[in-house]
XYZ file of N, CA and C in Angstrom:
378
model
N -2.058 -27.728 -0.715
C -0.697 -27.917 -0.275
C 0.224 -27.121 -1.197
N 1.147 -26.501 -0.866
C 2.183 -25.815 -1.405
C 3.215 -26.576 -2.210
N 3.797 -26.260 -2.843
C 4.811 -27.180 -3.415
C 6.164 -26.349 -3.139
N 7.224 -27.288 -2.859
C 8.075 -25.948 -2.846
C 9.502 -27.367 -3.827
N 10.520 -26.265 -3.836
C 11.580 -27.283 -4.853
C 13.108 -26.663 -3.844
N 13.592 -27.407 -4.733
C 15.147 -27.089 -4.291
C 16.094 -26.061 -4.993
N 16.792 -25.273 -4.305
C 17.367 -24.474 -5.868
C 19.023 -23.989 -4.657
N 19.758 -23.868 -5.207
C 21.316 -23.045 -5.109
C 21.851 -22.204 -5.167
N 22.082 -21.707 -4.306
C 22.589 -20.083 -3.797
C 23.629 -20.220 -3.132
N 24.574 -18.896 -3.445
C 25.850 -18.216 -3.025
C 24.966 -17.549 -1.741
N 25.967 -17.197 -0.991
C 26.215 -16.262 -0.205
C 26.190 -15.031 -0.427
N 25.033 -14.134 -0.350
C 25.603 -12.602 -0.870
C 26.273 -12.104 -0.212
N 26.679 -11.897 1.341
C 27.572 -11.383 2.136
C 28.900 -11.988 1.686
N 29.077 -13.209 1.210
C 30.725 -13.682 0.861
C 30.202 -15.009 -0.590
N 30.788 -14.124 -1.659
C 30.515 -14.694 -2.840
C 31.466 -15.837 -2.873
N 32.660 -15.876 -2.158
C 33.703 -17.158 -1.812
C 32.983 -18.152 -1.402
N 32.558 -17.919 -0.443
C 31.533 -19.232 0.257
C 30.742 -20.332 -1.077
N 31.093 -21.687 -0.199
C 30.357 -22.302 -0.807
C 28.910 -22.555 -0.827
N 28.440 -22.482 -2.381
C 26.861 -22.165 -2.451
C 26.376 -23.335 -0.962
N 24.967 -23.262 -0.786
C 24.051 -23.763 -0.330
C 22.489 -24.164 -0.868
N 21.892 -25.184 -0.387
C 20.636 -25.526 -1.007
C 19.317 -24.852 -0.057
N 18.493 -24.697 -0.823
C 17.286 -23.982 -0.047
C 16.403 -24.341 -0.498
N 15.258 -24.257 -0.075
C 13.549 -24.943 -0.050
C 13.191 -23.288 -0.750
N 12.759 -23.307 -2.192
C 11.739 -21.933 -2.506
C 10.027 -22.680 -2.932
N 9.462 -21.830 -2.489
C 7.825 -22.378 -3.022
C 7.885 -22.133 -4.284
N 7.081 -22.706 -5.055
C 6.559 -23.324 -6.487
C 4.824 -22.428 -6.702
N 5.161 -21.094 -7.548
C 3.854 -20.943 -8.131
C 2.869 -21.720 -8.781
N 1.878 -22.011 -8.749
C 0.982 -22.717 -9.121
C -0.170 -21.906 -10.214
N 0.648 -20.722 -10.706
C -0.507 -19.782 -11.169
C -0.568 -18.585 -10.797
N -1.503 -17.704 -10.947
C -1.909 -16.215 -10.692
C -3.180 -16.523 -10.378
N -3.965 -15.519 -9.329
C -5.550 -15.662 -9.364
C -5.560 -13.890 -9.518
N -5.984 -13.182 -10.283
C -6.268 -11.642 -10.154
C -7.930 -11.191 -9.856
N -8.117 -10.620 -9.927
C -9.099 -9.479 -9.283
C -10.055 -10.103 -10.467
N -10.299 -10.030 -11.753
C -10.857 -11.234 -12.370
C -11.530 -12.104 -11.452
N -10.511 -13.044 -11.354
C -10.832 -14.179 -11.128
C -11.550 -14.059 -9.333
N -10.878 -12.968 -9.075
C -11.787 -13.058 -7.272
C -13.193 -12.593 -7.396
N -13.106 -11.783 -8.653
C -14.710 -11.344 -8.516
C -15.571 -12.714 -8.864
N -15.431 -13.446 -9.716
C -16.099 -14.477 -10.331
C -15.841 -15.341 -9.098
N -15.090 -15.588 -8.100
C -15.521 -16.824 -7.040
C -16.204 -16.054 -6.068
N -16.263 -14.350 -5.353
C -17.275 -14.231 -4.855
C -18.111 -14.052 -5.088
N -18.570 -13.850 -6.425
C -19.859 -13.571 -7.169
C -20.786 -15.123 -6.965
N -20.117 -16.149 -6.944
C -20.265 -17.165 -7.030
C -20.974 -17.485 -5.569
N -19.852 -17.027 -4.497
C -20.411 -17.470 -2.812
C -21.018 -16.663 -2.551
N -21.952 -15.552 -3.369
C -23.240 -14.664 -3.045
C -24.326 -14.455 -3.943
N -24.747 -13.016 -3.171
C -25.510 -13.086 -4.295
C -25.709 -11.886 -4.983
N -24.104 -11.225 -4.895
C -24.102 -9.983 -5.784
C -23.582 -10.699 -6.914
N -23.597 -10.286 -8.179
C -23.247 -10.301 -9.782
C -21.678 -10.046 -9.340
N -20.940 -10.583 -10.591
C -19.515 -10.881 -11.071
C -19.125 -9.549 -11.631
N -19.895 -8.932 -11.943
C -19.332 -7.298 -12.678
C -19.462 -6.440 -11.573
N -20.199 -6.686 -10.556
C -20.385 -5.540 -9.451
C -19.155 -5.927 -8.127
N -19.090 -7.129 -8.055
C -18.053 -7.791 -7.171
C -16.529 -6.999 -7.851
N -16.426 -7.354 -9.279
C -15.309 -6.603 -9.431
C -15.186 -5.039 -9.556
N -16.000 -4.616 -10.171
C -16.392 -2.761 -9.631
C -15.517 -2.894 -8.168
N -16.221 -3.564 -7.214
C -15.843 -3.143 -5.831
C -14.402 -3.583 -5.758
N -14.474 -4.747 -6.217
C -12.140 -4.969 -6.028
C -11.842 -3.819 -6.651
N -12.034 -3.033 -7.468
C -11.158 -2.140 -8.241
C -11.159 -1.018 -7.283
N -12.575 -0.784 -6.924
C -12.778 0.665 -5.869
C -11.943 0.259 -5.000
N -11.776 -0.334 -4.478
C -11.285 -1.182 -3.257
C -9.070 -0.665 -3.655
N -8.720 -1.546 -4.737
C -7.480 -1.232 -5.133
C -7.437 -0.034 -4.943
N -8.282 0.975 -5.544
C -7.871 2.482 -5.899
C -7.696 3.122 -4.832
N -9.209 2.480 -3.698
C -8.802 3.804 -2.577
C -7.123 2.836 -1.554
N -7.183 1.815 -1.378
C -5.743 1.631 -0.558
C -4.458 2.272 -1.279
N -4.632 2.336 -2.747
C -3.510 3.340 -3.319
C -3.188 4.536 -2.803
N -4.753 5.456 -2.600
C -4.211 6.358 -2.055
C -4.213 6.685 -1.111
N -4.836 5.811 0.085
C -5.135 6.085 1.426
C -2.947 5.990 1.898
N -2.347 4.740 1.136
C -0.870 4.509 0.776
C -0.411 5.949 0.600
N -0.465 6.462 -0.498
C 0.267 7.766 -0.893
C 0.152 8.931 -0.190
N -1.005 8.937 0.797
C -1.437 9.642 1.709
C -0.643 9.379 3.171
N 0.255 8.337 3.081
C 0.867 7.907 4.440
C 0.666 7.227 5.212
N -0.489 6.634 4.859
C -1.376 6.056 5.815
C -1.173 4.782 5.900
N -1.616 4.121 7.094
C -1.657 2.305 7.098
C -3.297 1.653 6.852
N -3.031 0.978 6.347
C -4.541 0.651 5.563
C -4.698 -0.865 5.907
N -5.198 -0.821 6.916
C -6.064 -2.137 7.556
C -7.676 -2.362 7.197
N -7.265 -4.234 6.730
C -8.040 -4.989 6.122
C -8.440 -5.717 7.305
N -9.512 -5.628 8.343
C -9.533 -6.883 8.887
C -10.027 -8.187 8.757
N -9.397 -9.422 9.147
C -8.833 -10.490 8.906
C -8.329 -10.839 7.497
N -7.629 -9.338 7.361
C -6.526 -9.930 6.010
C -5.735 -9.364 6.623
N -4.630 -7.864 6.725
C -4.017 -7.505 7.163
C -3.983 -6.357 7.391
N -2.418 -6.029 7.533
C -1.948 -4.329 6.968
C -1.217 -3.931 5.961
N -1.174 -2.899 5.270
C -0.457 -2.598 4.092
C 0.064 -1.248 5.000
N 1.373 -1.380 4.532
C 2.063 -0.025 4.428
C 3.188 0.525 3.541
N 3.600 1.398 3.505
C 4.486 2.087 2.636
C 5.858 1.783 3.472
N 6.714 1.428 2.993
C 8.026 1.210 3.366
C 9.120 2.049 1.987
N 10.179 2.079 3.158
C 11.517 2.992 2.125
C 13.072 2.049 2.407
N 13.919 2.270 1.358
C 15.006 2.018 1.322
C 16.113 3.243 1.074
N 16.966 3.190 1.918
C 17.728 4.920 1.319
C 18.837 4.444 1.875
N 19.933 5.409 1.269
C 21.252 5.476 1.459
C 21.660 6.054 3.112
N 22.649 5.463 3.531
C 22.710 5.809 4.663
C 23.976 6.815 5.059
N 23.905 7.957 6.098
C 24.552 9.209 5.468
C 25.364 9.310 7.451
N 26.531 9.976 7.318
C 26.710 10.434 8.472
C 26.464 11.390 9.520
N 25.955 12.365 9.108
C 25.545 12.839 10.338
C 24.033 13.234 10.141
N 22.684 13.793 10.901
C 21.429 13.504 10.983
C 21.259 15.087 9.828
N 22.294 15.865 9.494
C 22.183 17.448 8.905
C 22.208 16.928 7.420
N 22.470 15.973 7.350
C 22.853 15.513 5.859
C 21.057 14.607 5.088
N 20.646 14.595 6.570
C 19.389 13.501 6.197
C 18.592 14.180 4.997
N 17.879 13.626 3.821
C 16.811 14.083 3.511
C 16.037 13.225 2.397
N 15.005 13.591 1.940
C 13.987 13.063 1.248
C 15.145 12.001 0.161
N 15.595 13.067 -0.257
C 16.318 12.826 -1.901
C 17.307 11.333 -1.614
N 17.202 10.611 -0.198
C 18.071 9.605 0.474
C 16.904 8.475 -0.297
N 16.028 8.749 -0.340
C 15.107 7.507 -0.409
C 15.521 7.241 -2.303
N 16.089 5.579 -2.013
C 16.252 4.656 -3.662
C 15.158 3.901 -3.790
N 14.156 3.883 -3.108
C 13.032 2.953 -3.635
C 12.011 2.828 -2.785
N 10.642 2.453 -3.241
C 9.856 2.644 -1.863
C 8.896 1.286 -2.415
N 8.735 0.741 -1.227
C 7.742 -0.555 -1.546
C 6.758 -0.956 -0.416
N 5.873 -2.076 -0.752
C 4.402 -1.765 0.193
C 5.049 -3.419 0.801
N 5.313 -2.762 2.394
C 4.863 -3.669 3.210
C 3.256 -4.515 3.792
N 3.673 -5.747 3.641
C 2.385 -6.371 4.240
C 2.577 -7.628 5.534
N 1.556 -6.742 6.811
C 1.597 -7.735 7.954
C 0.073 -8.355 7.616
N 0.108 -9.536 8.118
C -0.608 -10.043 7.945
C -1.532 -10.207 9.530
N -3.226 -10.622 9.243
C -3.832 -10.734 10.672
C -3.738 -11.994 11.305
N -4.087 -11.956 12.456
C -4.343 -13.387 12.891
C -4.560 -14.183 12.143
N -5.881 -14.457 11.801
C -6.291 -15.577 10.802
C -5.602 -16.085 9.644
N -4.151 -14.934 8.832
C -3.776 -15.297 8.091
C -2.553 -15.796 8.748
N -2.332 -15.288 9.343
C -0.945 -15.683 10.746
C -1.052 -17.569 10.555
N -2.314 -17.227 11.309
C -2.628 -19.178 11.461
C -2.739 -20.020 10.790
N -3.124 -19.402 9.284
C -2.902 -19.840 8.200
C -1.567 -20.485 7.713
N -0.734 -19.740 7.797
C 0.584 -19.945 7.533
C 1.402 -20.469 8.751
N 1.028 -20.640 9.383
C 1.675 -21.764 10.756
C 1.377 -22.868 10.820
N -0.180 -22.900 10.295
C -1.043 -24.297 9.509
C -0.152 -24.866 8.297
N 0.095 -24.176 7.346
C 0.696 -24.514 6.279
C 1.233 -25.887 5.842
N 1.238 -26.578 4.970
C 1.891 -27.602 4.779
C 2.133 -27.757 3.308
N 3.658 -28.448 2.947
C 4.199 -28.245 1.454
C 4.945 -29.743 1.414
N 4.899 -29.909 0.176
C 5.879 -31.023 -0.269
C 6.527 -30.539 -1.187
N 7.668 -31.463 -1.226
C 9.005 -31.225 -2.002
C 8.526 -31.647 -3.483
N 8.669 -30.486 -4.954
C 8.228 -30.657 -6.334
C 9.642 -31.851 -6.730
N 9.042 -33.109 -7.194
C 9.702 -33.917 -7.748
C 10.553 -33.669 -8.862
């Protein structure tokens, strides 16, 4: 079960406005690539050093299959893609690369994780 808490926020569109309360989830921890190799090492019967070899191969090539442009589907985990943020300009002669302020990795998720999270259930951290 998730935990989630209460916390207080302004309005970023109108800093006048009076704040509001919102439900954020509650970390419970980190699990890293570590720790995934050692629980599938565990539900097989490859070794804990070779399980993580492969998470790492695994990280490296979606990096660059990413930098390459590409969408990099996991199935029944998801998709990863490259997403941009840029300044927005008036007419289409003005467009170019040098517009982009930041670039970050979108993730859709598959079915199974879809259902996952529609499944979901959280209580409020005391």
């Amino acid at each position: 079960m998730v935990k989630v808490k209460t916390i207080e926020r302004p309005n970023p569109q109108d800093r006048t406005a009076e704040k509001k309360f919102y439900v954020q989830a509650v970390s419970k921890g980190t699990t890293d690539l570590e720790r995934l190799a050692y629980l599938v090492s565990h539900q097989s019967t490859v070794r804990e050093a070779d399980c993580y070899a492969v998470l790492l191969s695994l990280l490296h090539n979606i990096m660059d299959e990413l930098k390459q442009g590409r969408i990099v589907k996991l199935d029944k985990l998801g998709s990863f893609q490259i997403g941009v943020r840029s300044e927005g300009v008036d007419t289409q002669q003005e467009v170019s690369s040098f517009l982009v302020k930041k670039s970050h990795v979108n993730f859709r998720p598959d079915t199974r994780m879809r259902e996952m999270l529609d499944t979901m259930k959280f209580s409020l951290e005391a």
